[in-house]
mmCIF file of C-alpha atoms in Angstrom:
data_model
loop_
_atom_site.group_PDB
_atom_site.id
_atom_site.type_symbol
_atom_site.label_atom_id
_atom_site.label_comp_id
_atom_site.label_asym_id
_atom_site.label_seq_id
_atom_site.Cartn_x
_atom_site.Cartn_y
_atom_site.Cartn_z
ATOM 1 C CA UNK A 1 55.048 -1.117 -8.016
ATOM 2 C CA UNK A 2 58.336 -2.725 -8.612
ATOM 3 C CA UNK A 3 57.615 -5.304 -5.714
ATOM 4 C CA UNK A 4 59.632 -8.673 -5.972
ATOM 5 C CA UNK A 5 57.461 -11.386 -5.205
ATOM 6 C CA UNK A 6 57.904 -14.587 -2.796
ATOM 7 C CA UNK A 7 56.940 -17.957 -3.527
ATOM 8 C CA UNK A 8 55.328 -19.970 -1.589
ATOM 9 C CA UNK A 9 53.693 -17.534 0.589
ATOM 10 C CA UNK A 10 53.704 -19.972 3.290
ATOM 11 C CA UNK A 11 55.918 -22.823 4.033
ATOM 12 C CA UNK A 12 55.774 -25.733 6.594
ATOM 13 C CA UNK A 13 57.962 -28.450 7.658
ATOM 14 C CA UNK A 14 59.822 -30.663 10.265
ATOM 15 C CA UNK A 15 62.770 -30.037 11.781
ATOM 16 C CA UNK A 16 65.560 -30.782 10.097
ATOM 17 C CA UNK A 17 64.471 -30.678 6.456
ATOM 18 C CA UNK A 18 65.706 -28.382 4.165
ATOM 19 C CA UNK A 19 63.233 -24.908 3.601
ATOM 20 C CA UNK A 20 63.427 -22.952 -0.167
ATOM 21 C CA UNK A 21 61.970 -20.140 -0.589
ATOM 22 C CA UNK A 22 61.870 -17.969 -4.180
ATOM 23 C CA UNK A 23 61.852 -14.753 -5.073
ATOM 24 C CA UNK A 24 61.382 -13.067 -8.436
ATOM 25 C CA UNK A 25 61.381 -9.256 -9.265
ATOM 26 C CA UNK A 26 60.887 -7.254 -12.278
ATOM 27 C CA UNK A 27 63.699 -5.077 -13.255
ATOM 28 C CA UNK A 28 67.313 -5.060 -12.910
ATOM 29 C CA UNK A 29 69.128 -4.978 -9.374
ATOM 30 C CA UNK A 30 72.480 -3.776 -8.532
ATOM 31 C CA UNK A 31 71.819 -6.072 -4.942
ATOM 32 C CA UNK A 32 69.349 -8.575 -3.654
ATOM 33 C CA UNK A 33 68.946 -9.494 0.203
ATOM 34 C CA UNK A 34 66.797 -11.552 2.495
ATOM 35 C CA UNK A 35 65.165 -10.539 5.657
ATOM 36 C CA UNK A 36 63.897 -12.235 8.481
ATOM 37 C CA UNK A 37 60.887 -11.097 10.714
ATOM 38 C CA UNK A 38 59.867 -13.279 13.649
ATOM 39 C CA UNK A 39 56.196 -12.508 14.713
ATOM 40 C CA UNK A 40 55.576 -9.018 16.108
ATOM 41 C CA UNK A 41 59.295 -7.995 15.454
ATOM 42 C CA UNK A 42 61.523 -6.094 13.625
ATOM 43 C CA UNK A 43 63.277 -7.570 10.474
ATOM 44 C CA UNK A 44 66.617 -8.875 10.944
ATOM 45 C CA UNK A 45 69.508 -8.882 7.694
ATOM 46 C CA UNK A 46 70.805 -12.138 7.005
ATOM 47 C CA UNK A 47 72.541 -12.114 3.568
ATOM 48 C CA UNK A 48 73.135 -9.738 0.743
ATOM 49 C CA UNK A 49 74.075 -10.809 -2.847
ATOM 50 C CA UNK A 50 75.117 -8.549 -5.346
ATOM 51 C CA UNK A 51 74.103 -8.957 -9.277
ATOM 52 C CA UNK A 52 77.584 -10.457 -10.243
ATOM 53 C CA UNK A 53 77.307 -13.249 -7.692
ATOM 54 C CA UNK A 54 75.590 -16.436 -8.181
ATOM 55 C CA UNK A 55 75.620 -18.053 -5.215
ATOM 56 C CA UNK A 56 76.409 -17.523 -1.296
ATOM 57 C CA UNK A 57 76.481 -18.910 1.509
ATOM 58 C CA UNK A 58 76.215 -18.048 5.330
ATOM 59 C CA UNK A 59 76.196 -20.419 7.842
ATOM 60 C CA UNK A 60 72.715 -22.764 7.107
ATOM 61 C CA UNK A 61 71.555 -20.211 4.210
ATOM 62 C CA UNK A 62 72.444 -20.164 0.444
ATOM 63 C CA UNK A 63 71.321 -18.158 -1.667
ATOM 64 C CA UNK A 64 71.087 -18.158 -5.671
ATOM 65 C CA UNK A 65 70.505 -15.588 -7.782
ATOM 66 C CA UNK A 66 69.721 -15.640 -11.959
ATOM 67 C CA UNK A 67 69.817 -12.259 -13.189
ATOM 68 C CA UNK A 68 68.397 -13.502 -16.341
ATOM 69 C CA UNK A 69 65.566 -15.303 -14.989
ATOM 70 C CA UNK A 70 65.478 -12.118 -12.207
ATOM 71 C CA UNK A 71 64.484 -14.949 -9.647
ATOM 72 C CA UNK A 72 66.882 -15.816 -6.136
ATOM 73 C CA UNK A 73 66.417 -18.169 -3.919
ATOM 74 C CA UNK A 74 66.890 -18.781 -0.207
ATOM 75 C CA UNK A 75 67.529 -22.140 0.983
ATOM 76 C CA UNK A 76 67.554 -22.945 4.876
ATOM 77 C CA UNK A 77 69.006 -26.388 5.643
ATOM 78 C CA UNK A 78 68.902 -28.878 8.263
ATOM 79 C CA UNK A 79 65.725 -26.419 9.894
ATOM 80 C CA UNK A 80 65.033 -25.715 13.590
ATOM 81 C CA UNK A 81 62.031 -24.559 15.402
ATOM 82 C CA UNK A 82 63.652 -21.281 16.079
ATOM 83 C CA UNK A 83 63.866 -20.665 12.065
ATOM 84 C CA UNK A 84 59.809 -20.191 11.750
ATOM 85 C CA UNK A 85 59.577 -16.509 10.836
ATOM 86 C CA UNK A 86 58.333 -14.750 7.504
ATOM 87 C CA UNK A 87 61.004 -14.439 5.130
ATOM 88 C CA UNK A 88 61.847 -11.383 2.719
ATOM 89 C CA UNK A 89 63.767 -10.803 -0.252
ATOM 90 C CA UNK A 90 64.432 -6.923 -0.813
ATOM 91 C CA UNK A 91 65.829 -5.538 -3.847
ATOM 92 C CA UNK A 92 67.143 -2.142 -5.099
ATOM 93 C CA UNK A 93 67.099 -0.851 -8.448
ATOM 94 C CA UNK A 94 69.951 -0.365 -11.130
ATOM 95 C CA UNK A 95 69.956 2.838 -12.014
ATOM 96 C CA UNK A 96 68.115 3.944 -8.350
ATOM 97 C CA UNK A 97 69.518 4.904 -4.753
ATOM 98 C CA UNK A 98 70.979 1.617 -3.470
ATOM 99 C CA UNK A 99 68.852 2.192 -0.159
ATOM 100 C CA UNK A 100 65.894 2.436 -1.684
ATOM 101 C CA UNK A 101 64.574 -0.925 -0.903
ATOM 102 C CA UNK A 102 61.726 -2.360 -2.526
ATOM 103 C CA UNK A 103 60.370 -5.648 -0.057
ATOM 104 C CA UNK A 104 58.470 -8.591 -1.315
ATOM 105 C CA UNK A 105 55.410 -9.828 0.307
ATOM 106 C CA UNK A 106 57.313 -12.169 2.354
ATOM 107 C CA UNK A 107 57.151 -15.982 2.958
ATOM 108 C CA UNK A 108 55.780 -17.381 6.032
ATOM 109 C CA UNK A 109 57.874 -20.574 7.428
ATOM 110 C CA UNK A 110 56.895 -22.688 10.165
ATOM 111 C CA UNK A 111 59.192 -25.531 11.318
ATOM 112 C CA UNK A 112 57.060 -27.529 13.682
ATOM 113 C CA UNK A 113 59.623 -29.553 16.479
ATOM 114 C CA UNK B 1 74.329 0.573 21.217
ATOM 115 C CA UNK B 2 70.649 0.653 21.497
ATOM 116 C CA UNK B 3 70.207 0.569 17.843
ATOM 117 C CA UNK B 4 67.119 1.378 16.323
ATOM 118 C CA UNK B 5 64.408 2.462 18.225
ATOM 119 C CA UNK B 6 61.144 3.379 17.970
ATOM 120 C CA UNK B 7 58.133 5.172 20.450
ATOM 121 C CA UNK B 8 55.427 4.487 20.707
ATOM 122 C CA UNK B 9 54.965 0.686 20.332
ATOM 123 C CA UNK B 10 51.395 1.134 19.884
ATOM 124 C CA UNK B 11 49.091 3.599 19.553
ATOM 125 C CA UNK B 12 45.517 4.231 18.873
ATOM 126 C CA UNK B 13 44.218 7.821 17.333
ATOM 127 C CA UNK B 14 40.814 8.790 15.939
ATOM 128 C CA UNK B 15 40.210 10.216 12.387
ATOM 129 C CA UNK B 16 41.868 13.618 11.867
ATOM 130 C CA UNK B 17 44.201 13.508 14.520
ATOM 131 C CA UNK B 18 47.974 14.141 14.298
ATOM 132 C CA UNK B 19 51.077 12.431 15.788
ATOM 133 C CA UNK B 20 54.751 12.362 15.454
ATOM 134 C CA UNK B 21 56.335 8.622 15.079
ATOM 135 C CA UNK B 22 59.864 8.773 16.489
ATOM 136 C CA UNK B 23 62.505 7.252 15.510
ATOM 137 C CA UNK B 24 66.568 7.468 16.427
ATOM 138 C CA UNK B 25 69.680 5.691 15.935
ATOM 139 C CA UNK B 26 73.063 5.912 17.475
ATOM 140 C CA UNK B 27 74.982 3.864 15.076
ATOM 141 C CA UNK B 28 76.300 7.529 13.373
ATOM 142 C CA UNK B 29 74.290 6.032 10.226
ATOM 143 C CA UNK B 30 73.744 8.479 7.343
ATOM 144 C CA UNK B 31 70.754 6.877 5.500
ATOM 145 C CA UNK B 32 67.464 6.466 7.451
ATOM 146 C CA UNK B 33 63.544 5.085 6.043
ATOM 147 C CA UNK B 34 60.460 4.817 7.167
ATOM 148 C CA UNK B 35 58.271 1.720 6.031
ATOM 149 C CA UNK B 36 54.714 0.565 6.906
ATOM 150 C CA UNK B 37 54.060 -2.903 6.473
ATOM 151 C CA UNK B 38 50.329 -4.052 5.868
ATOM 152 C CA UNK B 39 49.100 -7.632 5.872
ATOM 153 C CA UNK B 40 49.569 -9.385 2.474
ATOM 154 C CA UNK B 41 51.568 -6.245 1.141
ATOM 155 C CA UNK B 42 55.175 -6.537 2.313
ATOM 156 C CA UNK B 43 56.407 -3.776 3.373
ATOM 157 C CA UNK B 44 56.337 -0.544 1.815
ATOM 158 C CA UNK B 45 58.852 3.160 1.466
ATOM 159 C CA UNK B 46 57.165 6.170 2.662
ATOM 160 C CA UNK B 47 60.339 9.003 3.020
ATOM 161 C CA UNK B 48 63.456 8.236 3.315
ATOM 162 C CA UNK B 49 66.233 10.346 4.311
ATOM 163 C CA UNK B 50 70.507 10.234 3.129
ATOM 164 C CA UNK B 51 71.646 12.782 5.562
ATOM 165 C CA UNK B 52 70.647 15.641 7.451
ATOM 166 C CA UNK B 53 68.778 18.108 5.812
ATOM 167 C CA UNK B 54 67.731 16.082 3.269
ATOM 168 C CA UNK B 55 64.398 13.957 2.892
ATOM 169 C CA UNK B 56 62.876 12.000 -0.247
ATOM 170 C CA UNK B 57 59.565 10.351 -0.806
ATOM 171 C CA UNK B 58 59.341 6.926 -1.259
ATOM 172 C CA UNK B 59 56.443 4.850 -2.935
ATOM 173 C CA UNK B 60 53.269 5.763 -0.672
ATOM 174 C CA UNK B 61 54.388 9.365 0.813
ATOM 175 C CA UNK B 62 50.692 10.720 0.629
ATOM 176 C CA UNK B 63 49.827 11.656 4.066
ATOM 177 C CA UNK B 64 52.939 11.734 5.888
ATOM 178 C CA UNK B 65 55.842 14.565 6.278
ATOM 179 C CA UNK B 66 59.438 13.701 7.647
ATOM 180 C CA UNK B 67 62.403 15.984 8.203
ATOM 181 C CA UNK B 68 66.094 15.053 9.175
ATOM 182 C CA UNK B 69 68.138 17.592 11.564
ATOM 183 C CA UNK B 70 69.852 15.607 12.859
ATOM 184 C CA UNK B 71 71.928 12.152 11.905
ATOM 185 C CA UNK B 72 70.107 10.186 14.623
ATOM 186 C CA UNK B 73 66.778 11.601 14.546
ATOM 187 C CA UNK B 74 64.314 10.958 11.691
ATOM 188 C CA UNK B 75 60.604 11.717 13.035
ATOM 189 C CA UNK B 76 57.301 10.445 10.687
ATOM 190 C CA UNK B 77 53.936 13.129 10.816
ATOM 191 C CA UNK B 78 50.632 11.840 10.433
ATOM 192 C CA UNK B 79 48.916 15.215 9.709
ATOM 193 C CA UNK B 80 45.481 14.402 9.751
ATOM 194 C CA UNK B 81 45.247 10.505 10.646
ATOM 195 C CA UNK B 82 42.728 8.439 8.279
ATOM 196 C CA UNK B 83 41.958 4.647 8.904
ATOM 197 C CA UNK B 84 43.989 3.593 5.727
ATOM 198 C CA UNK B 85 47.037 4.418 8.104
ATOM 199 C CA UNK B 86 46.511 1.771 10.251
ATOM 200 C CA UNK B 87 49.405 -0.175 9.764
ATOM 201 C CA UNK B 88 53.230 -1.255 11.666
ATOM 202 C CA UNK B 89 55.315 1.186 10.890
ATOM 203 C CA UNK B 90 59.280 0.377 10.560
ATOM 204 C CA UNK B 91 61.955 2.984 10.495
ATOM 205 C CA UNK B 92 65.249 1.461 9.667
ATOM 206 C CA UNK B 93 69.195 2.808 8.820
ATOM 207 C CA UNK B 94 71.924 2.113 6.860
ATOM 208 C CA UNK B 95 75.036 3.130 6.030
ATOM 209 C CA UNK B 96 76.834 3.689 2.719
ATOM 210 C CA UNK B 97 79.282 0.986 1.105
ATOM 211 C CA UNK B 98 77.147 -1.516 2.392
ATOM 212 C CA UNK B 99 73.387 -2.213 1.898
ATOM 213 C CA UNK B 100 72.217 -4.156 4.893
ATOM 214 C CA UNK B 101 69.386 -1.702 6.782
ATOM 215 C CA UNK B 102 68.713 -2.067 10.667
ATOM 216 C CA UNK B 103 65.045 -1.997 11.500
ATOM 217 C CA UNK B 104 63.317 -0.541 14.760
ATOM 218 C CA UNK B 105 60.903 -2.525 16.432
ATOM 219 C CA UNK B 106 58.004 -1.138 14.903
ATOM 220 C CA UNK B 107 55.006 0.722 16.009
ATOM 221 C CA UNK B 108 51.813 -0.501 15.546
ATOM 222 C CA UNK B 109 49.140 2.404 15.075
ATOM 223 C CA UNK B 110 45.332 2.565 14.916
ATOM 224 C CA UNK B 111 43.087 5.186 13.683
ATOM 225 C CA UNK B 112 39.443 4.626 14.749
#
């Protein structure tokens, strides 16, 4: 399996502080995004970075990403209750389809109020 | 626009069964998946489709068929349902130029 892999798989913290998740995968990408899933729901887009960017930004979220470390992160700041979901990073292949998507295992945040 | 969407939400068949997993989108997208996503495993490609008429397996297509005749129509078949199938199952779309996939609400199946 080429499955990227999140880190931590679960993540808790106040409101207000800063959440980081990480995400490493194993070959090259032409594109790395995150996903969110709130429990019992489908999983909602909310950034795309392709492999010649290094960092981006979109609203609260930045992401990284170090081709040669193949590692991104995700960082959510200034957190709110309505941020706990599981979080996924989603990756497709150099070299592959760019819709195959392979999906981490995710990373569980909880912000408690 | 509805979207994605998916029937049933849930459903519950016994061993050897077989059901049909709908899926549709109206957002004229070209690329459609289906995923099933299993505690601790992320989720995971079973077929995925680029336009009509054309279908592709993904990473765990063993058990399922899918066929594409139309653009918003992309239907998963269980043949013969066997408890290692319980699982959510996503089907989401895309569109080419752009990467970002819109999920379906899922369906949550059960095979006693």
């Amino acid at each position: 399996s080429q499955q990227g892999e999140e880190d931590p798989q679960a993540l808790s913290i106040q409101e207000g502080e800063n959440a980081t998740m990480n995400c490493s995968y194993k070959t090259s990408i032409n594109n790395l995004q995150w996903y969110r899933q709130n429990s019992g729901r489908g999983l909602v887009h909310l950034i795309l970075i392709r492999s010649n960017e290094r960092e981006k930004h979109s609203g609260r979220l930045r992401v990284t990403l170090d081709t040669s470390k193949k590692s991104s992160s995700l960082l959510i700041t200034a957190s709110r209750a309505a941020d706990t979901a599981s979080y996924f990073c989603a990756t497709d292949f150099s070299g592959g389809s760019n819709y195959k998507l392979t999906f981490g295992k995710g990373t569980l945040l909880t912000v408690n109020p | 626009n509805a979207g994605v969407t998916q029937t049933p939400k849930f459903q519950v068949l016994k061993t050897g069964q077989s059901m049909t997993l709908q899926c549709a989108q109206d957002m004229n997208h070209e690329y459609m998946s289906w995923y099933r996503q299993d505690p601790g495993m992320g989720l995971r490609l079973i077929h995925y489709s680029v336009g009509a008429g054309i279908t592709d397996q993904g990473e765990v297509p063993n058990g399922y068929n899918v066929s594409r005749s139309t653009t918003e129509d992309f239907p998963l078949r269980l043949l013969s349902a066997a408890p290692s199938q319980t699982s959510v199952y996503f089907c989401a779309s895309g569109t080419s130029g752009y990467n970002e996939q819109f999920f379906g609400p899922g369906t949550r199946l059960t095979v006693l």
